[in-house]
mmCIF file with all atom_site columns, C-alpha atoms in Angstrom:
data_model
loop_
_atom_site.group_PDB
_atom_site.id
_atom_site.type_symbol
_atom_site.label_atom_id
_atom_site.label_alt_id
_atom_site.label_comp_id
_atom_site.label_asym_id
_atom_site.label_entity_id
_atom_site.label_seq_id
_atom_site.pdbx_PDB_ins_code
_atom_site.Cartn_x
_atom_site.Cartn_y
_atom_site.Cartn_z
_atom_site.occupancy
_atom_site.B_iso_or_equiv
_atom_site.pdbx_formal_charge
_atom_site.auth_seq_id
_atom_site.auth_comp_id
_atom_site.auth_asym_id
_atom_site.auth_atom_id
_atom_site.pdbx_PDB_model_num
ATOM 1   C CA . GLY A 1 1   ? -1.083 30.842 -8.116  1.00 0.00 ? 1   GLY A CA 1
ATOM 2   C CA . GLN A 1 2   ? 1.409  29.724 -10.702 1.00 0.00 ? 2   GLN A CA 1
ATOM 3   C CA . SER A 1 3   ? 0.942  28.492 -14.288 1.00 0.00 ? 3   SER A CA 1
ATOM 4   C CA . LEU A 1 4   ? 3.820  27.219 -16.425 1.00 0.00 ? 4   LEU A CA 1
ATOM 5   C CA . GLU A 1 5   ? 3.516  26.125 -20.001 1.00 0.00 ? 5   GLU A CA 1
ATOM 6   C CA . GLN A 1 6   ? 5.999  23.951 -21.939 1.00 0.00 ? 6   GLN A CA 1
ATOM 7   C CA . PRO A 1 7   ? 5.728  21.643 -24.942 1.00 0.00 ? 7   PRO A CA 1
ATOM 8   C CA . SER A 1 8   ? 4.615  18.185 -24.158 1.00 0.00 ? 8   SER A CA 1
ATOM 9   C CA . GLU A 1 9   ? 7.010  16.343 -26.441 1.00 0.00 ? 9   GLU A CA 1
ATOM 10  C CA . VAL A 1 10  ? 10.288 17.089 -28.356 1.00 0.00 ? 10  VAL A CA 1
ATOM 11  C CA . THR A 1 11  ? 12.329 14.780 -30.526 1.00 0.00 ? 11  THR A CA 1
ATOM 12  C CA . ALA A 1 12  ? 15.967 15.517 -31.493 1.00 0.00 ? 12  ALA A CA 1
ATOM 13  C CA . VAL A 1 13  ? 18.882 13.756 -33.064 1.00 0.00 ? 13  VAL A CA 1
ATOM 14  C CA . GLU A 1 14  ? 21.898 12.594 -31.137 1.00 0.00 ? 14  GLU A CA 1
ATOM 15  C CA . GLY A 1 15  ? 24.640 15.175 -31.248 1.00 0.00 ? 15  GLY A CA 1
ATOM 16  C CA . ALA A 1 16  ? 22.224 18.016 -32.048 1.00 0.00 ? 16  ALA A CA 1
ATOM 17  C CA . ILE A 1 17  ? 21.007 21.007 -29.908 1.00 0.00 ? 17  ILE A CA 1
ATOM 18  C CA . VAL A 1 18  ? 17.554 21.236 -28.571 1.00 0.00 ? 18  VAL A CA 1
ATOM 19  C CA . GLN A 1 19  ? 15.709 24.064 -26.813 1.00 0.00 ? 19  GLN A CA 1
ATOM 20  C CA . ILE A 1 20  ? 12.821 23.520 -24.407 1.00 0.00 ? 20  ILE A CA 1
ATOM 21  C CA . ASN A 1 21  ? 10.704 26.634 -23.849 1.00 0.00 ? 21  ASN A CA 1
ATOM 22  C CA . CYS A 1 22  ? 8.776  27.633 -20.719 1.00 0.00 ? 22  CYS A CA 1
ATOM 23  C CA . THR A 1 23  ? 6.337  30.465 -20.275 1.00 0.00 ? 23  THR A CA 1
ATOM 24  C CA . TYR A 1 24  ? 4.969  31.351 -16.905 1.00 0.00 ? 24  TYR A CA 1
ATOM 25  C CA . GLN A 1 25  ? 2.232  33.346 -15.212 1.00 0.00 ? 25  GLN A CA 1
ATOM 26  C CA . THR A 1 26  ? 3.258  33.790 -11.600 1.00 0.00 ? 26  THR A CA 1
ATOM 27  C CA . SER A 1 27  ? 2.579  36.319 -8.883  1.00 0.00 ? 27  SER A CA 1
ATOM 28  C CA . GLY A 1 28  ? 5.470  36.808 -6.478  1.00 0.00 ? 28  GLY A CA 1
ATOM 29  C CA . PHE A 1 29  ? 7.815  35.233 -8.943  1.00 0.00 ? 29  PHE A CA 1
ATOM 30  C CA . TYR A 1 30  ? 11.257 34.519 -7.529  1.00 0.00 ? 30  TYR A CA 1
ATOM 31  C CA . GLY A 1 31  ? 13.032 32.324 -10.100 1.00 0.00 ? 31  GLY A CA 1
ATOM 32  C CA . LEU A 1 32  ? 12.887 29.439 -12.536 1.00 0.00 ? 32  LEU A CA 1
ATOM 33  C CA . SER A 1 33  ? 14.519 26.057 -12.074 1.00 0.00 ? 33  SER A CA 1
ATOM 34  C CA . TRP A 1 34  ? 14.839 23.088 -14.387 1.00 0.00 ? 34  TRP A CA 1
ATOM 35  C CA . TYR A 1 35  ? 14.666 19.454 -13.456 1.00 0.00 ? 35  TYR A CA 1
ATOM 36  C CA . GLN A 1 36  ? 15.302 16.281 -15.345 1.00 0.00 ? 36  GLN A CA 1
ATOM 37  C CA . GLN A 1 37  ? 13.433 13.001 -14.653 1.00 0.00 ? 37  GLN A CA 1
ATOM 38  C CA . HIS A 1 38  ? 14.138 9.686  -16.267 1.00 0.00 ? 38  HIS A CA 1
ATOM 39  C CA . ASP A 1 39  ? 11.313 7.141  -16.373 1.00 0.00 ? 39  ASP A CA 1
ATOM 40  C CA . GLY A 1 40  ? 11.030 5.521  -13.004 1.00 0.00 ? 40  GLY A CA 1
ATOM 41  C CA . GLY A 1 41  ? 13.483 7.928  -11.426 1.00 0.00 ? 41  GLY A CA 1
ATOM 42  C CA . ALA A 1 42  ? 13.347 10.970 -9.210  1.00 0.00 ? 42  ALA A CA 1
ATOM 43  C CA . PRO A 1 43  ? 13.626 14.566 -10.486 1.00 0.00 ? 43  PRO A CA 1
ATOM 44  C CA . THR A 1 44  ? 17.137 15.915 -10.430 1.00 0.00 ? 44  THR A CA 1
ATOM 45  C CA . PHE A 1 45  ? 18.080 19.575 -10.494 1.00 0.00 ? 45  PHE A CA 1
ATOM 46  C CA . LEU A 1 46  ? 19.687 20.963 -13.549 1.00 0.00 ? 46  LEU A CA 1
ATOM 47  C CA . SER A 1 47  ? 19.772 24.699 -13.487 1.00 0.00 ? 47  SER A CA 1
ATOM 48  C CA . TYR A 1 48  ? 18.250 27.868 -11.990 1.00 0.00 ? 48  TYR A CA 1
ATOM 49  C CA . ASN A 1 49  ? 17.754 31.479 -13.081 1.00 0.00 ? 49  ASN A CA 1
ATOM 50  C CA . ALA A 1 50  ? 16.851 34.251 -10.776 1.00 0.00 ? 50  ALA A CA 1
ATOM 51  C CA . LEU A 1 51  ? 18.078 37.072 -13.025 1.00 0.00 ? 51  LEU A CA 1
ATOM 52  C CA . ASP A 1 52  ? 17.701 37.683 -16.690 1.00 0.00 ? 52  ASP A CA 1
ATOM 53  C CA . GLY A 1 53  ? 20.289 36.036 -18.822 1.00 0.00 ? 53  GLY A CA 1
ATOM 54  C CA . LEU A 1 54  ? 21.978 32.748 -19.585 1.00 0.00 ? 54  LEU A CA 1
ATOM 55  C CA . GLU A 1 55  ? 23.350 30.250 -17.046 1.00 0.00 ? 55  GLU A CA 1
ATOM 56  C CA . GLU A 1 56  ? 25.719 27.621 -18.409 1.00 0.00 ? 56  GLU A CA 1
ATOM 57  C CA . THR A 1 57  ? 26.468 24.307 -16.789 1.00 0.00 ? 57  THR A CA 1
ATOM 58  C CA . GLY A 1 58  ? 28.394 22.035 -18.998 1.00 0.00 ? 58  GLY A CA 1
ATOM 59  C CA . ARG A 1 59  ? 26.160 20.856 -21.941 1.00 0.00 ? 59  ARG A CA 1
ATOM 60  C CA . PHE A 1 60  ? 23.118 22.442 -20.304 1.00 0.00 ? 60  PHE A CA 1
ATOM 61  C CA . SER A 1 61  ? 22.231 26.123 -20.313 1.00 0.00 ? 61  SER A CA 1
ATOM 62  C CA . SER A 1 62  ? 19.169 27.865 -19.105 1.00 0.00 ? 62  SER A CA 1
ATOM 63  C CA . PHE A 1 63  ? 17.889 31.417 -20.013 1.00 0.00 ? 63  PHE A CA 1
ATOM 64  C CA . LEU A 1 64  ? 15.360 33.682 -18.323 1.00 0.00 ? 64  LEU A CA 1
ATOM 65  C CA . SER A 1 65  ? 13.604 36.873 -19.459 1.00 0.00 ? 65  SER A CA 1
ATOM 66  C CA . ARG A 1 66  ? 11.550 38.226 -16.575 1.00 0.00 ? 66  ARG A CA 1
ATOM 67  C CA . SER A 1 67  ? 10.065 40.910 -18.767 1.00 0.00 ? 67  SER A CA 1
ATOM 68  C CA . ASP A 1 68  ? 8.757  38.246 -21.194 1.00 0.00 ? 68  ASP A CA 1
ATOM 69  C CA . SER A 1 69  ? 7.908  35.692 -18.398 1.00 0.00 ? 69  SER A CA 1
ATOM 70  C CA . TYR A 1 70  ? 9.836  33.252 -20.509 1.00 0.00 ? 70  TYR A CA 1
ATOM 71  C CA . GLY A 1 71  ? 12.688 30.874 -20.070 1.00 0.00 ? 71  GLY A CA 1
ATOM 72  C CA . TYR A 1 72  ? 14.325 27.991 -21.814 1.00 0.00 ? 72  TYR A CA 1
ATOM 73  C CA . LEU A 1 73  ? 16.612 25.125 -21.304 1.00 0.00 ? 73  LEU A CA 1
ATOM 74  C CA . LEU A 1 74  ? 19.212 24.402 -23.978 1.00 0.00 ? 74  LEU A CA 1
ATOM 75  C CA . LEU A 1 75  ? 20.798 20.992 -24.278 1.00 0.00 ? 75  LEU A CA 1
ATOM 76  C CA . GLN A 1 76  ? 23.857 20.729 -26.537 1.00 0.00 ? 76  GLN A CA 1
ATOM 77  C CA . GLU A 1 77  ? 25.694 17.729 -27.930 1.00 0.00 ? 77  GLU A CA 1
ATOM 78  C CA . LEU A 1 78  ? 22.658 15.534 -27.271 1.00 0.00 ? 78  LEU A CA 1
ATOM 79  C CA . GLN A 1 79  ? 23.304 12.020 -25.975 1.00 0.00 ? 79  GLN A CA 1
ATOM 80  C CA . MET A 1 80  ? 20.911 9.077  -25.895 1.00 0.00 ? 80  MET A CA 1
ATOM 81  C CA . LYS A 1 81  ? 20.912 9.287  -22.085 1.00 0.00 ? 81  LYS A CA 1
ATOM 82  C CA . ASP A 1 82  ? 19.407 12.744 -22.297 1.00 0.00 ? 82  ASP A CA 1
ATOM 83  C CA . SER A 1 83  ? 16.049 11.037 -23.207 1.00 0.00 ? 83  SER A CA 1
ATOM 84  C CA . ALA A 1 84  ? 13.950 11.964 -20.219 1.00 0.00 ? 84  ALA A CA 1
ATOM 85  C CA . SER A 1 85  ? 11.172 14.378 -19.047 1.00 0.00 ? 85  SER A CA 1
ATOM 86  C CA . TYR A 1 86  ? 12.336 17.956 -18.389 1.00 0.00 ? 86  TYR A CA 1
ATOM 87  C CA . PHE A 1 87  ? 10.318 20.130 -16.056 1.00 0.00 ? 87  PHE A CA 1
ATOM 88  C CA . CYS A 1 88  ? 10.469 23.862 -15.651 1.00 0.00 ? 88  CYS A CA 1
ATOM 89  C CA . ALA A 1 89  ? 9.623  24.927 -12.119 1.00 0.00 ? 89  ALA A CA 1
ATOM 90  C CA . GLY A 1 90  ? 8.711  28.319 -10.883 1.00 0.00 ? 90  GLY A CA 1
ATOM 91  C CA . ILE A 1 91  ? 9.553  29.547 -7.403  1.00 0.00 ? 91  ILE A CA 1
ATOM 92  C CA . ALA A 1 92  ? 7.144  32.105 -6.006  1.00 0.00 ? 92  ALA A CA 1
ATOM 93  C CA . TYR A 1 93  ? 6.521  33.806 -2.730  1.00 0.00 ? 93  TYR A CA 1
ATOM 94  C CA . SER A 1 94  ? 3.316  32.449 -1.289  1.00 0.00 ? 94  SER A CA 1
ATOM 95  C CA . GLY A 1 95  ? 3.038  34.682 1.714   1.00 0.00 ? 95  GLY A CA 1
ATOM 96  C CA . ALA A 1 96  ? 3.926  34.389 5.473   1.00 0.00 ? 96  ALA A CA 1
ATOM 97  C CA . GLY A 1 97  ? 7.579  33.750 4.661   1.00 0.00 ? 97  GLY A CA 1
ATOM 98  C CA . SER A 1 98  ? 6.768  30.810 2.522   1.00 0.00 ? 98  SER A CA 1
ATOM 99  C CA . TYR A 1 99  ? 7.974  30.010 -1.017  1.00 0.00 ? 99  TYR A CA 1
ATOM 100 C CA . GLN A 1 100 ? 6.567  27.375 -3.281  1.00 0.00 ? 100 GLN A CA 1
ATOM 101 C CA . LEU A 1 101 ? 7.901  25.469 -6.232  1.00 0.00 ? 101 LEU A CA 1
ATOM 102 C CA . THR A 1 102 ? 5.380  24.693 -8.906  1.00 0.00 ? 102 THR A CA 1
ATOM 103 C CA . PHE A 1 103 ? 6.244  22.317 -11.769 1.00 0.00 ? 103 PHE A CA 1
ATOM 104 C CA . GLY A 1 104 ? 5.201  22.739 -15.401 1.00 0.00 ? 104 GLY A CA 1
ATOM 105 C CA . LYS A 1 105 ? 3.584  19.689 -17.072 1.00 0.00 ? 105 LYS A CA 1
ATOM 106 C CA . GLY A 1 106 ? 6.964  18.525 -18.397 1.00 0.00 ? 106 GLY A CA 1
ATOM 107 C CA . THR A 1 107 ? 8.466  17.996 -21.826 1.00 0.00 ? 107 THR A CA 1
ATOM 108 C CA . LYS A 1 108 ? 9.292  14.518 -22.885 1.00 0.00 ? 108 LYS A CA 1
ATOM 109 C CA . LEU A 1 109 ? 12.562 14.554 -24.850 1.00 0.00 ? 109 LEU A CA 1
ATOM 110 C CA . SER A 1 110 ? 13.314 11.673 -27.104 1.00 0.00 ? 110 SER A CA 1
ATOM 111 C CA . VAL A 1 111 ? 16.828 11.540 -28.566 1.00 0.00 ? 111 VAL A CA 1
ATOM 112 C CA . ILE A 1 112 ? 17.159 9.402  -31.676 1.00 0.00 ? 112 ILE A CA 1
ATOM 113 C CA . PRO A 1 113 ? 20.233 8.053  -33.346 1.00 0.00 ? 113 PRO A CA 1
ATOM 114 C CA . ASP B 2 1   ? 26.225 12.974 1.761   1.00 0.00 ? 1   ASP B CA 1
ATOM 115 C CA . THR B 2 2   ? 23.843 14.521 -0.895  1.00 0.00 ? 2   THR B CA 1
ATOM 116 C CA . GLU B 2 3   ? 21.188 11.852 -0.682  1.00 0.00 ? 3   GLU B CA 1
ATOM 117 C CA . VAL B 2 4   ? 17.607 11.735 0.278   1.00 0.00 ? 4   VAL B CA 1
ATOM 118 C CA . THR B 2 5   ? 16.465 8.240  1.227   1.00 0.00 ? 5   THR B CA 1
ATOM 119 C CA . GLN B 2 6   ? 12.862 6.978  1.235   1.00 0.00 ? 6   GLN B CA 1
ATOM 120 C CA . THR B 2 7   ? 11.364 3.749  2.511   1.00 0.00 ? 7   THR B CA 1
ATOM 121 C CA . PRO B 2 8   ? 9.687  1.588  1.503   1.00 0.00 ? 8   PRO B CA 1
ATOM 122 C CA . LYS B 2 9   ? 10.335 1.607  -2.279  1.00 0.00 ? 9   LYS B CA 1
ATOM 123 C CA . HIS B 2 10  ? 7.094  -0.087 -2.988  1.00 0.00 ? 10  HIS B CA 1
ATOM 124 C CA . LEU B 2 11  ? 3.903  -0.308 -0.911  1.00 0.00 ? 11  LEU B CA 1
ATOM 125 C CA . VAL B 2 12  ? 0.673  -2.099 -1.600  1.00 0.00 ? 12  VAL B CA 1
ATOM 126 C CA . MET B 2 13  ? -2.059 -1.404 0.929   1.00 0.00 ? 13  MET B CA 1
ATOM 127 C CA . GLY B 2 14  ? -5.819 -1.917 1.333   1.00 0.00 ? 14  GLY B CA 1
ATOM 128 C CA . MET B 2 15  ? -8.254 0.845  1.833   1.00 0.00 ? 15  MET B CA 1
ATOM 129 C CA . THR B 2 16  ? -8.601 0.105  5.530   1.00 0.00 ? 16  THR B CA 1
ATOM 130 C CA . ASN B 2 17  ? -4.906 -0.143 6.238   1.00 0.00 ? 17  ASN B CA 1
ATOM 131 C CA . LYS B 2 18  ? -2.652 2.334  8.060   1.00 0.00 ? 18  LYS B CA 1
ATOM 132 C CA . LYS B 2 19  ? 0.935  2.706  6.865   1.00 0.00 ? 19  LYS B CA 1
ATOM 133 C CA . SER B 2 20  ? 3.706  5.267  6.963   1.00 0.00 ? 20  SER B CA 1
ATOM 134 C CA . LEU B 2 21  ? 6.221  6.501  4.418   1.00 0.00 ? 21  LEU B CA 1
ATOM 135 C CA . LYS B 2 22  ? 9.558  7.580  5.713   1.00 0.00 ? 22  LYS B CA 1
ATOM 136 C CA . CYS B 2 23  ? 12.082 10.035 4.425   1.00 0.00 ? 23  CYS B CA 1
ATOM 137 C CA . GLU B 2 24  ? 15.591 10.930 5.686   1.00 0.00 ? 24  GLU B CA 1
ATOM 138 C CA . GLN B 2 25  ? 18.315 13.421 4.789   1.00 0.00 ? 25  GLN B CA 1
ATOM 139 C CA . HIS B 2 26  ? 21.606 14.216 6.402   1.00 0.00 ? 26  HIS B CA 1
ATOM 140 C CA . MET B 2 27  ? 22.543 17.381 4.462   1.00 0.00 ? 27  MET B CA 1
ATOM 141 C CA . GLY B 2 28  ? 21.496 19.788 7.175   1.00 0.00 ? 28  GLY B CA 1
ATOM 142 C CA . HIS B 2 29  ? 18.675 20.998 5.049   1.00 0.00 ? 29  HIS B CA 1
ATOM 143 C CA . ARG B 2 30  ? 16.025 22.974 6.938   1.00 0.00 ? 30  ARG B CA 1
ATOM 144 C CA . ALA B 2 31  ? 13.136 22.485 4.437   1.00 0.00 ? 31  ALA B CA 1
ATOM 145 C CA . MET B 2 32  ? 11.480 19.218 3.576   1.00 0.00 ? 32  MET B CA 1
ATOM 146 C CA . TYR B 2 33  ? 8.704  18.376 1.182   1.00 0.00 ? 33  TYR B CA 1
ATOM 147 C CA . TRP B 2 34  ? 6.205  15.750 0.215   1.00 0.00 ? 34  TRP B CA 1
ATOM 148 C CA . TYR B 2 35  ? 5.087  15.591 -3.434  1.00 0.00 ? 35  TYR B CA 1
ATOM 149 C CA . LYS B 2 36  ? 2.634  13.203 -5.187  1.00 0.00 ? 36  LYS B CA 1
ATOM 150 C CA . GLN B 2 37  ? 3.300  12.220 -8.786  1.00 0.00 ? 37  GLN B CA 1
ATOM 151 C CA . LYS B 2 38  ? 0.901  10.432 -11.072 1.00 0.00 ? 38  LYS B CA 1
ATOM 152 C CA . ALA B 2 39  ? 2.112  8.763  -14.233 1.00 0.00 ? 39  ALA B CA 1
ATOM 153 C CA . LYS B 2 40  ? 3.063  11.202 -16.994 1.00 0.00 ? 40  LYS B CA 1
ATOM 154 C CA . LYS B 2 41  ? 2.332  14.115 -14.738 1.00 0.00 ? 41  LYS B CA 1
ATOM 155 C CA . PRO B 2 42  ? 4.467  16.634 -12.859 1.00 0.00 ? 42  PRO B CA 1
ATOM 156 C CA . PRO B 2 43  ? 5.069  16.351 -9.138  1.00 0.00 ? 43  PRO B CA 1
ATOM 157 C CA . GLU B 2 44  ? 2.322  18.077 -7.080  1.00 0.00 ? 44  GLU B CA 1
ATOM 158 C CA . LEU B 2 45  ? 3.268  19.668 -3.864  1.00 0.00 ? 45  LEU B CA 1
ATOM 159 C CA . MET B 2 46  ? 1.473  18.247 -0.731  1.00 0.00 ? 46  MET B CA 1
ATOM 160 C CA . PHE B 2 47  ? 3.257  19.560 2.356   1.00 0.00 ? 47  PHE B CA 1
ATOM 161 C CA . VAL B 2 48  ? 6.262  21.704 3.183   1.00 0.00 ? 48  VAL B CA 1
ATOM 162 C CA . TYR B 2 49  ? 8.084  21.722 6.494   1.00 0.00 ? 49  TYR B CA 1
ATOM 163 C CA . SER B 2 50  ? 10.445 24.508 7.394   1.00 0.00 ? 50  SER B CA 1
ATOM 164 C CA . TYR B 2 51  ? 12.591 24.208 10.555  1.00 0.00 ? 51  TYR B CA 1
ATOM 165 C CA . GLU B 2 52  ? 10.393 21.251 11.503  1.00 0.00 ? 52  GLU B CA 1
ATOM 166 C CA . LYS B 2 53  ? 7.196  23.260 11.381  1.00 0.00 ? 53  LYS B CA 1
ATOM 167 C CA . LEU B 2 54  ? 4.488  22.734 8.774   1.00 0.00 ? 54  LEU B CA 1
ATOM 168 C CA . SER B 2 55  ? 4.655  25.723 6.432   1.00 0.00 ? 55  SER B CA 1
ATOM 169 C CA . ILE B 2 56  ? 2.450  24.749 3.559   1.00 0.00 ? 56  ILE B CA 1
ATOM 170 C CA . ASN B 2 57  ? -0.467 22.281 3.342   1.00 0.00 ? 57  ASN B CA 1
ATOM 171 C CA . GLU B 2 58  ? -1.825 22.165 -0.132  1.00 0.00 ? 58  GLU B CA 1
ATOM 172 C CA . SER B 2 59  ? -5.399 21.299 0.794   1.00 0.00 ? 59  SER B CA 1
ATOM 173 C CA . VAL B 2 60  ? -4.502 17.674 1.012   1.00 0.00 ? 60  VAL B CA 1
ATOM 174 C CA . PRO B 2 61  ? -7.196 15.263 2.397   1.00 0.00 ? 61  PRO B CA 1
ATOM 175 C CA . SER B 2 62  ? -6.850 14.397 6.049   1.00 0.00 ? 62  SER B CA 1
ATOM 176 C CA . ARG B 2 63  ? -6.198 10.739 5.255   1.00 0.00 ? 63  ARG B CA 1
ATOM 177 C CA . PHE B 2 64  ? -2.626 11.977 4.559   1.00 0.00 ? 64  PHE B CA 1
ATOM 178 C CA . SER B 2 65  ? -0.947 13.134 7.748   1.00 0.00 ? 65  SER B CA 1
ATOM 179 C CA . PRO B 2 66  ? 2.644  14.523 7.756   1.00 0.00 ? 66  PRO B CA 1
ATOM 180 C CA . GLU B 2 67  ? 4.997  14.473 10.618  1.00 0.00 ? 67  GLU B CA 1
ATOM 181 C CA . CYS B 2 68  ? 8.505  15.908 11.127  1.00 0.00 ? 68  CYS B CA 1
ATOM 182 C CA . PRO B 2 69  ? 10.018 14.306 14.197  1.00 0.00 ? 69  PRO B CA 1
ATOM 183 C CA . ASN B 2 70  ? 13.378 16.132 13.785  1.00 0.00 ? 70  ASN B CA 1
ATOM 184 C CA . SER B 2 71  ? 15.269 18.087 11.130  1.00 0.00 ? 71  SER B CA 1
ATOM 185 C CA . SER B 2 72  ? 16.497 14.980 9.325   1.00 0.00 ? 72  SER B CA 1
ATOM 186 C CA . LEU B 2 73  ? 13.277 12.949 9.210   1.00 0.00 ? 73  LEU B CA 1
ATOM 187 C CA . LEU B 2 74  ? 9.892  13.322 7.545   1.00 0.00 ? 74  LEU B CA 1
ATOM 188 C CA . ASN B 2 75  ? 7.057  10.901 7.697   1.00 0.00 ? 75  ASN B CA 1
ATOM 189 C CA . LEU B 2 76  ? 3.800  10.614 5.795   1.00 0.00 ? 76  LEU B CA 1
ATOM 190 C CA . HIS B 2 77  ? 1.068  8.623  7.640   1.00 0.00 ? 77  HIS B CA 1
ATOM 191 C CA . LEU B 2 78  ? -1.561 7.092  5.457   1.00 0.00 ? 78  LEU B CA 1
ATOM 192 C CA . HIS B 2 79  ? -5.022 5.904  6.551   1.00 0.00 ? 79  HIS B CA 1
ATOM 193 C CA . ALA B 2 80  ? -8.169 4.972  4.732   1.00 0.00 ? 80  ALA B CA 1
ATOM 194 C CA . LEU B 2 81  ? -6.679 5.673  1.379   1.00 0.00 ? 81  LEU B CA 1
ATOM 195 C CA . GLN B 2 82  ? -8.626 5.453  -1.952  1.00 0.00 ? 82  GLN B CA 1
ATOM 196 C CA . PRO B 2 83  ? -7.466 3.692  -5.138  1.00 0.00 ? 83  PRO B CA 1
ATOM 197 C CA . GLU B 2 84  ? -6.983 7.124  -6.794  1.00 0.00 ? 84  GLU B CA 1
ATOM 198 C CA . ASP B 2 85  ? -4.255 7.822  -4.186  1.00 0.00 ? 85  ASP B CA 1
ATOM 199 C CA . SER B 2 86  ? -2.068 5.289  -5.987  1.00 0.00 ? 86  SER B CA 1
ATOM 200 C CA . ALA B 2 87  ? 0.964  7.247  -7.155  1.00 0.00 ? 87  ALA B CA 1
ATOM 201 C CA . LEU B 2 88  ? 4.639  7.852  -6.668  1.00 0.00 ? 88  LEU B CA 1
ATOM 202 C CA . TYR B 2 89  ? 5.273  9.731  -3.419  1.00 0.00 ? 89  TYR B CA 1
ATOM 203 C CA . LEU B 2 90  ? 8.396  11.817 -3.531  1.00 0.00 ? 90  LEU B CA 1
ATOM 204 C CA . CYS B 2 91  ? 10.239 13.377 -0.652  1.00 0.00 ? 91  CYS B CA 1
ATOM 205 C CA . ALA B 2 92  ? 12.548 16.283 -1.241  1.00 0.00 ? 92  ALA B CA 1
ATOM 206 C CA . SER B 2 93  ? 14.728 18.657 0.846   1.00 0.00 ? 93  SER B CA 1
ATOM 207 C CA . SER B 2 94  ? 16.437 21.963 0.352   1.00 0.00 ? 94  SER B CA 1
ATOM 208 C CA . GLN B 2 95  ? 18.782 24.267 2.244   1.00 0.00 ? 95  GLN B CA 1
ATOM 209 C CA . GLU B 2 96  ? 15.975 26.709 3.092   1.00 0.00 ? 96  GLU B CA 1
ATOM 210 C CA . ILE B 2 97  ? 12.346 27.072 2.055   1.00 0.00 ? 97  ILE B CA 1
ATOM 211 C CA . HIS B 2 98  ? 13.249 29.551 -0.632  1.00 0.00 ? 98  HIS B CA 1
ATOM 212 C CA . SER B 2 99  ? 16.179 27.526 -2.001  1.00 0.00 ? 99  SER B CA 1
ATOM 213 C CA . TYR B 2 100 ? 15.900 26.986 -5.745  1.00 0.00 ? 100 TYR B CA 1
ATOM 214 C CA . GLU B 2 101 ? 17.581 23.554 -5.694  1.00 0.00 ? 101 GLU B CA 1
ATOM 215 C CA . GLN B 2 102 ? 15.637 20.659 -4.156  1.00 0.00 ? 102 GLN B CA 1
ATOM 216 C CA . TYR B 2 103 ? 17.054 17.231 -3.685  1.00 0.00 ? 103 TYR B CA 1
ATOM 217 C CA . PHE B 2 104 ? 14.591 14.428 -4.370  1.00 0.00 ? 104 PHE B CA 1
ATOM 218 C CA . GLY B 2 105 ? 14.536 10.937 -2.901  1.00 0.00 ? 105 GLY B CA 1
ATOM 219 C CA . PRO B 2 106 ? 13.741 7.946  -5.195  1.00 0.00 ? 106 PRO B CA 1
ATOM 220 C CA . GLY B 2 107 ? 10.124 7.870  -4.139  1.00 0.00 ? 107 GLY B CA 1
ATOM 221 C CA . THR B 2 108 ? 7.695  5.281  -2.793  1.00 0.00 ? 108 THR B CA 1
ATOM 222 C CA . ARG B 2 109 ? 5.494  3.602  -5.391  1.00 0.00 ? 109 ARG B CA 1
ATOM 223 C CA . LEU B 2 110 ? 2.146  3.243  -3.619  1.00 0.00 ? 110 LEU B CA 1
ATOM 224 C CA . THR B 2 111 ? -0.722 1.099  -4.805  1.00 0.00 ? 111 THR B CA 1
ATOM 225 C CA . VAL B 2 112 ? -3.993 1.196  -2.985  1.00 0.00 ? 112 VAL B CA 1
ATOM 226 C CA . THR B 2 113 ? -6.209 -1.867 -3.669  1.00 0.00 ? 113 THR B CA 1
#
């Protein structure tokens, strides 16, 4: 099975940088994804890491260290609209050709003026 | 078209009712998923279909019955539900079962009375 841990809440100031960490314990680990979900909305894909290192997509970057079973999402130039829940999600091989995405509990980011 | 659609948006049903949730995507994705999400919790995987065949069934009670009529459609049939089944039901799709990017529909908000 999979277990992913991330902080439950983070508060940051508009225009600042915030990092949301995720540690995981997963057998058959394949990669780590990040999703954003606004209240009342559906999760939307942000970023993915299969290999160690940093992936940059605009204001969002994601990092993975497979040796440390650790990743993070970095949000730069925070905007009020970035207030949402952020989930790390691990993809793992679950046998018989199947893969499974398991979500962490989510981090609620509040951006304040 | 990068959209996953779900109907209905809201559903209220009694414990003796039978209803169905519907999901549709026209992105040519070969994997489709049902998730259940309770308030302030992460999405929990229920079922996975790959190439129209049930790939993963996460020990979901038999009162939930999935169906994949074709590669674009996914249904979830509901019967004799319990009040604790009230939740947001999310459908998602991805290119293949191991794809790291899943596209989520807006969900059906289900209330069981």
